XYZ file of C-alpha atoms in Angstrom:
389
model
C -6.486 -2.828 -4.966
C -3.858 -2.558 -2.306
C -2.327 -5.986 -2.630
C -1.558 -5.882 -6.306
C 1.791 -4.154 -6.579
C 3.872 -6.119 -4.159
C 6.472 -8.756 -3.493
C 8.021 -10.025 -0.331
C 11.295 -9.358 1.420
C 12.656 -11.204 4.427
C 14.872 -9.136 6.687
C 15.469 -8.332 10.332
C 13.450 -5.256 11.329
C 16.640 -3.295 11.982
C 17.762 -3.922 8.416
C 14.333 -2.909 7.138
C 14.659 0.391 8.958
C 18.100 1.049 7.522
C 17.477 -0.031 3.977
C 13.855 0.803 3.260
C 11.828 -1.353 0.920
C 13.369 -2.960 -2.159
C 10.775 -5.078 -3.886
C 11.583 -7.729 -6.470
C 10.914 -6.821 -10.092
C 7.864 -7.616 -12.149
C 8.227 -5.641 -15.321
C 10.018 -5.316 -18.601
C 13.551 -3.983 -18.134
C 16.200 -5.948 -16.267
C 18.428 -2.919 -15.789
C 16.814 0.271 -14.474
C 20.103 2.111 -15.014
C 19.997 1.384 -18.743
C 20.191 4.790 -20.463
C 17.419 3.625 -22.779
C 15.104 2.846 -19.852
C 12.949 5.955 -19.703
C 12.536 9.474 -20.946
C 12.252 10.385 -24.539
C 9.597 12.163 -26.483
C 6.260 11.157 -27.936
C 5.266 10.800 -31.558
C 3.029 13.840 -31.202
C 1.567 16.418 -28.877
C -1.232 15.172 -26.625
C -3.091 17.366 -24.156
C -3.284 21.107 -23.605
C -1.308 23.260 -21.169
C -4.419 25.041 -19.914
C -3.550 25.130 -16.221
C -5.589 22.016 -15.395
C -4.209 18.480 -15.036
C -6.736 15.691 -14.540
C -5.604 12.727 -12.442
C -7.533 9.447 -12.204
C -6.896 6.629 -9.732
C -8.173 4.110 -7.199
C -7.497 6.168 -4.062
C -10.727 7.226 -2.367
C -12.152 8.674 0.821
C -9.829 9.945 3.527
C -6.729 8.919 1.592
C -7.871 10.925 -1.418
C -8.546 13.942 0.781
C -5.063 13.733 2.290
C -3.527 13.389 -1.165
C -5.347 16.444 -2.504
C -4.420 18.487 0.557
C -0.783 17.499 0.169
C -0.372 19.143 -3.237
C -2.563 22.204 -2.567
C 0.364 24.569 -1.881
C 2.226 23.360 -4.970
C -0.857 24.048 -7.100
C -0.973 27.673 -5.937
C 2.752 28.209 -6.431
C 2.690 26.795 -9.957
C -0.739 27.991 -11.128
C -1.801 24.458 -11.989
C -5.073 22.928 -10.822
C -4.683 19.188 -10.173
C -8.173 17.709 -10.412
C -8.240 14.248 -8.881
C -10.975 11.647 -9.416
C -10.974 8.433 -7.393
C -12.783 5.377 -8.734
C -13.134 2.017 -6.991
C -13.671 0.470 -10.432
C -10.490 1.969 -11.871
C -9.135 -1.395 -13.060
C -12.156 -1.887 -15.308
C -12.823 1.715 -16.272
C -9.314 2.692 -17.372
C -9.526 0.265 -20.301
C -12.916 1.656 -21.276
C -11.540 5.201 -21.139
C -8.596 4.249 -23.349
C -10.833 2.578 -25.923
C -13.249 5.500 -25.913
C -10.595 8.201 -26.180
C -11.582 9.623 -22.798
C -8.254 9.319 -21.010
C -7.131 11.526 -18.099
C -3.885 13.460 -18.255
C -2.417 11.216 -15.555
C -3.514 7.891 -14.076
C -2.429 6.235 -10.835
C -2.018 2.512 -11.530
C -2.204 0.015 -8.634
C -0.835 -2.874 -10.722
C 2.302 -3.071 -12.904
C 0.554 -5.605 -15.129
C -2.336 -3.222 -15.731
C 0.130 -0.457 -16.578
C 1.904 -2.747 -19.058
C -1.401 -3.741 -20.678
C -2.366 -0.086 -21.016
C 1.024 0.816 -22.495
C 0.311 -1.771 -25.200
C -2.552 0.454 -26.370
C 0.002 3.005 -27.544
C -1.713 5.772 -25.578
C 0.656 6.004 -22.597
C 3.474 8.559 -22.795
C 7.085 7.779 -21.827
C 8.201 9.511 -18.652
C 9.560 13.013 -19.423
C 13.186 13.721 -18.570
C 12.539 15.755 -15.413
C 10.305 13.099 -13.885
C 12.715 10.360 -14.937
C 15.582 12.099 -13.158
C 13.556 12.330 -9.942
C 12.570 8.669 -10.133
C 16.186 7.562 -10.555
C 17.363 9.808 -7.732
C 14.664 9.104 -5.170
C 13.416 5.566 -5.699
C 15.162 2.203 -5.458
C 15.973 0.216 -8.586
C 13.265 -2.322 -7.836
C 10.610 0.384 -7.686
C 11.894 1.829 -10.954
C 11.373 -1.562 -12.601
C 7.684 -1.575 -11.761
C 7.140 1.388 -14.067
C 9.150 0.043 -16.994
C 7.805 -1.731 -20.063
C 10.229 -3.115 -22.649
C 13.049 -0.946 -21.342
C 11.129 2.337 -21.310
C 10.089 4.093 -18.095
C 6.394 4.915 -18.301
C 5.449 4.945 -14.629
C 6.750 6.933 -11.666
C 6.293 5.565 -8.130
C 3.921 7.736 -6.159
C 3.372 5.932 -2.879
C 4.333 2.700 -1.188
C 3.384 0.919 1.976
C 4.650 -1.834 4.242
C 2.062 -4.512 4.877
C 1.447 -6.750 7.854
C 1.156 -4.375 10.805
C -1.002 -5.106 13.838
C -2.427 -1.804 15.096
C -3.168 -1.433 18.804
C -3.464 1.017 21.711
C -0.301 1.266 23.854
C -2.365 2.734 26.695
C -4.838 -0.147 26.616
C -2.014 -2.681 26.529
C -0.604 -1.101 29.690
C -4.053 -1.078 31.290
C -4.589 -4.757 30.503
C -1.075 -5.744 31.511
C -0.243 -7.275 28.123
C 2.729 -6.793 25.815
C 3.595 -6.997 22.133
C 3.812 -10.675 21.106
C 7.034 -12.134 19.736
C 5.508 -15.093 17.855
C 2.329 -15.897 15.939
C 1.159 -18.198 18.734
C 1.690 -15.423 21.272
C -0.371 -13.115 19.042
C -3.247 -15.606 19.012
C -3.009 -15.933 22.788
C -2.968 -12.140 23.132
C -6.287 -11.824 21.316
C -7.874 -14.388 23.606
C -6.468 -12.711 26.725
C -7.837 -9.310 25.716
C -11.228 -10.844 24.908
C -11.314 -12.411 28.363
C -10.340 -9.158 30.062
C -12.837 -7.016 28.155
C -15.679 -9.484 27.804
C -15.935 -8.902 24.058
C -14.127 -9.489 20.752
C -10.560 -8.190 20.567
C -10.025 -8.136 16.788
C -11.764 -6.144 14.064
C -11.454 -6.393 10.290
C -13.041 -5.019 7.140
C -12.714 -6.659 3.725
C -15.046 -4.347 1.797
C -13.195 -2.359 -0.873
C -15.638 -2.081 -3.766
C -14.436 -3.885 -6.885
C -11.270 -4.898 -5.033
C -13.045 -6.338 -1.969
C -11.177 -9.109 -0.213
C -7.608 -7.850 -0.480
C -7.244 -7.308 3.305
C -7.867 -11.038 3.646
C -5.217 -11.921 1.087
C -2.745 -9.785 3.032
C -3.509 -11.843 6.126
C -2.975 -15.127 4.257
C 0.271 -13.925 2.701
C 1.635 -13.040 6.118
C 0.741 -16.503 7.405
C 2.314 -18.274 4.413
C 5.523 -16.263 4.749
C 5.858 -16.934 8.448
C 4.785 -20.566 8.581
C 5.856 -21.996 5.223
C 8.775 -19.698 4.458
C 9.891 -17.442 1.636
C 10.539 -20.210 -0.906
C 7.015 -21.571 -0.568
C 5.620 -18.050 -0.731
C 7.498 -17.293 -3.958
C 6.404 -20.613 -5.458
C 2.801 -19.880 -4.503
C 2.907 -16.382 -6.011
C 4.394 -17.849 -9.199
C 1.523 -20.343 -9.402
C 3.734 -23.391 -8.882
C 2.328 -24.149 -5.429
C -1.425 -24.742 -5.453
C -3.945 -23.320 -3.015
C -4.687 -26.930 -2.087
C -1.117 -27.493 -0.921
C -1.063 -28.470 2.788
C 1.194 -25.506 3.623
C -1.206 -23.029 2.041
C -4.210 -24.679 3.658
C -2.415 -24.457 7.011
C -1.994 -20.703 6.524
C -5.722 -20.321 5.868
C -6.420 -22.302 9.026
C -4.105 -20.077 11.073
C -5.820 -16.907 9.907
C -9.201 -18.563 10.318
C -8.419 -19.358 13.936
C -8.663 -15.598 14.492
C -11.078 -14.256 11.887
C -13.599 -17.099 12.089
C -13.757 -17.170 15.878
C -16.924 -15.333 17.018
C -15.358 -14.702 20.424
C -12.528 -12.736 18.783
C -14.262 -10.789 15.951
C -15.662 -8.394 14.817
C -15.148 -5.815 17.578
C -17.557 -2.912 17.209
C -19.094 -4.112 13.952
C -20.946 -7.367 14.551
C -20.219 -11.028 14.006
C -17.838 -12.857 11.684
C -20.060 -12.189 8.648
C -19.759 -8.427 9.166
C -16.106 -8.581 8.086
C -17.180 -8.798 4.438
C -19.526 -5.810 4.652
C -17.249 -3.553 6.720
C -15.153 -1.112 4.667
C -11.460 -1.570 5.376
C -10.946 2.124 6.152
C -13.901 2.316 8.529
C -12.099 0.014 10.945
C -9.835 2.927 11.898
C -12.616 4.620 13.856
C -13.023 1.734 16.294
C -9.279 1.268 16.656
C -8.941 4.985 17.372
C -11.706 5.060 19.981
C -10.518 1.878 21.673
C -13.528 -0.338 20.961
C -11.312 -2.561 18.807
C -8.044 -3.708 20.365
C -6.300 -5.268 17.358
C -6.464 -5.041 13.578
C -4.196 -6.190 10.749
C -3.471 -3.561 8.103
C -0.669 -1.910 6.119
C 1.266 1.231 7.013
C -1.088 3.410 4.946
C -3.744 2.704 7.603
C -2.097 5.474 9.620
C -3.764 8.019 7.356
C -7.194 6.666 8.286
C -6.288 6.694 11.979
C -5.168 10.317 11.822
C -8.416 11.236 10.072
C -10.239 9.482 12.913
C -8.494 11.795 15.375
C -5.893 9.398 16.738
C -2.323 10.309 17.620
C -0.214 7.623 15.980
C 2.953 7.179 18.020
C 4.594 4.713 20.361
C 3.317 6.810 23.273
C 0.130 7.905 21.490
C -3.376 6.588 21.002
C -2.422 3.962 18.423
C 0.799 2.255 17.409
C 1.710 -0.915 15.529
C 3.979 -3.939 15.476
C 4.749 -6.194 12.548
C 2.886 -9.485 12.463
C 5.287 -11.678 14.452
C 7.141 -14.663 12.981
C 6.319 -18.293 13.717
C 9.381 -18.534 15.943
C 10.899 -15.702 17.953
C 14.332 -16.093 16.340
C 13.028 -16.188 12.747
C 13.926 -13.285 10.457
C 11.018 -10.882 10.041
C 9.271 -11.002 6.674
C 7.143 -8.295 5.080
C 5.352 -7.536 1.848
C 4.810 -4.128 0.327
C 2.431 -2.393 -2.030
C 2.128 0.855 -3.921
C 1.040 2.830 -6.973
C 2.565 4.070 -10.237
C 1.679 7.301 -12.057
C 1.683 7.316 -15.864
C 0.583 9.924 -18.399
C -1.693 9.939 -21.418
C -0.867 13.602 -22.125
C 2.535 15.181 -22.758
C 1.755 18.887 -22.528
C 3.917 21.162 -20.383
C 1.540 21.237 -17.401
C 1.231 17.460 -17.249
C 5.007 17.083 -17.514
C 5.466 19.564 -14.667
C 3.100 17.600 -12.417
C 4.860 14.364 -13.375
C 8.187 15.860 -12.373
C 6.751 17.027 -9.052
C 5.080 13.781 -7.951
C 8.165 11.530 -7.493
C 10.375 14.359 -6.191
C 11.606 14.685 -2.573
C 9.270 17.691 -2.280
C 6.381 15.785 -3.856
C 2.880 15.436 -2.402
C 3.573 12.787 0.203
C 6.599 14.714 1.443
C 4.406 17.782 1.875
C 1.933 16.009 4.137
C 3.057 14.167 7.256
C -0.216 12.239 7.261
C 0.460 10.901 3.787
C 4.223 10.631 3.991
C 4.330 8.708 7.232
C 1.724 6.217 6.181
C 2.215 5.753 2.472
C 5.590 6.436 0.952
C 8.607 4.160 0.989
C 11.499 5.621 -0.959
C 14.983 4.318 -1.517
C 15.773 5.885 1.853
C 14.562 5.095 5.351
C 10.772 4.859 5.714
C 9.044 6.541 8.605
C 6.952 3.626 9.869
C 6.623 1.785 13.158
C 9.208 -0.674 11.819
C 11.734 2.099 11.479
C 11.682 2.769 15.191
C 11.207 -0.735 16.554
């Protein structure tokens, strides 16, 4: 579920480009530099160094293919076969696997809370020293916190994404004589203008994501709350102190609904408004790539789907993106982020070696431009549209 591991930050885009993503903590340790936060051994040996490391996670389809391709060279060089299995029902199945003693060597967790709950089973191994060193060197303190439980580092960040991009065709914008909007109202007007010029819907969306269906819609709502109600209201809402019935939250739903519930604006290339629920979120990339959909709202990882669809993703390419604009042109830009954590159930030498490789600068997403550009946000500058805007 893409929206699970995230918090918000509010910064000018230029600062975002310089600083990368630093997301607020939601886990056990308050000090990721605590020498006790991480590493250490296990009470016993679990797993076998047989040249095969099984990895289980939520990543599926094109993203899974890109991920597997990204570590292929490393596998050959190190004589280790990384066997990845993606499961849309990961959140439910991982608990069943733990209870049944059928755990993978490594699991990719989309939620820090789920990782913490699984650690409570006593089956998750602390991060080995080599992996811990790479996490501390290459990931921000906030990302380190996500993988900590009670002061011990169990999870290593694998990938991260910036949410809230609007993907579009620069060539089509030039053809239609339109430009990137500077405010939310201008964005709404842009969609209507394109619909008038083309004679069909301008926006497309897909909320289907198996067990996690609906998260693309929550991303939309979060963007609206941040921009219209502000960061304090957003934080209060996330904490459960502001109800969904609050006028500010209802207003955000109305703002998103003015786009997604308008049959003249959606669902380009897929059908009517109802088709949003049945359309897989990744499938939208095909229509954005071929130009039949002018606008879609999705995170930076969407670039991987676009590349798989044959699009050149660049400011002068087939598809590019801008961050969902603020309510007012002079407001600071606000974004949310998401990502995954890798934790181990085995502590054999092969598993430890893969764990050390994954969060390293030469790890899988660094080896693949398709994955790196669309998924990973380290402590350093991310390569995203925001970084060059």
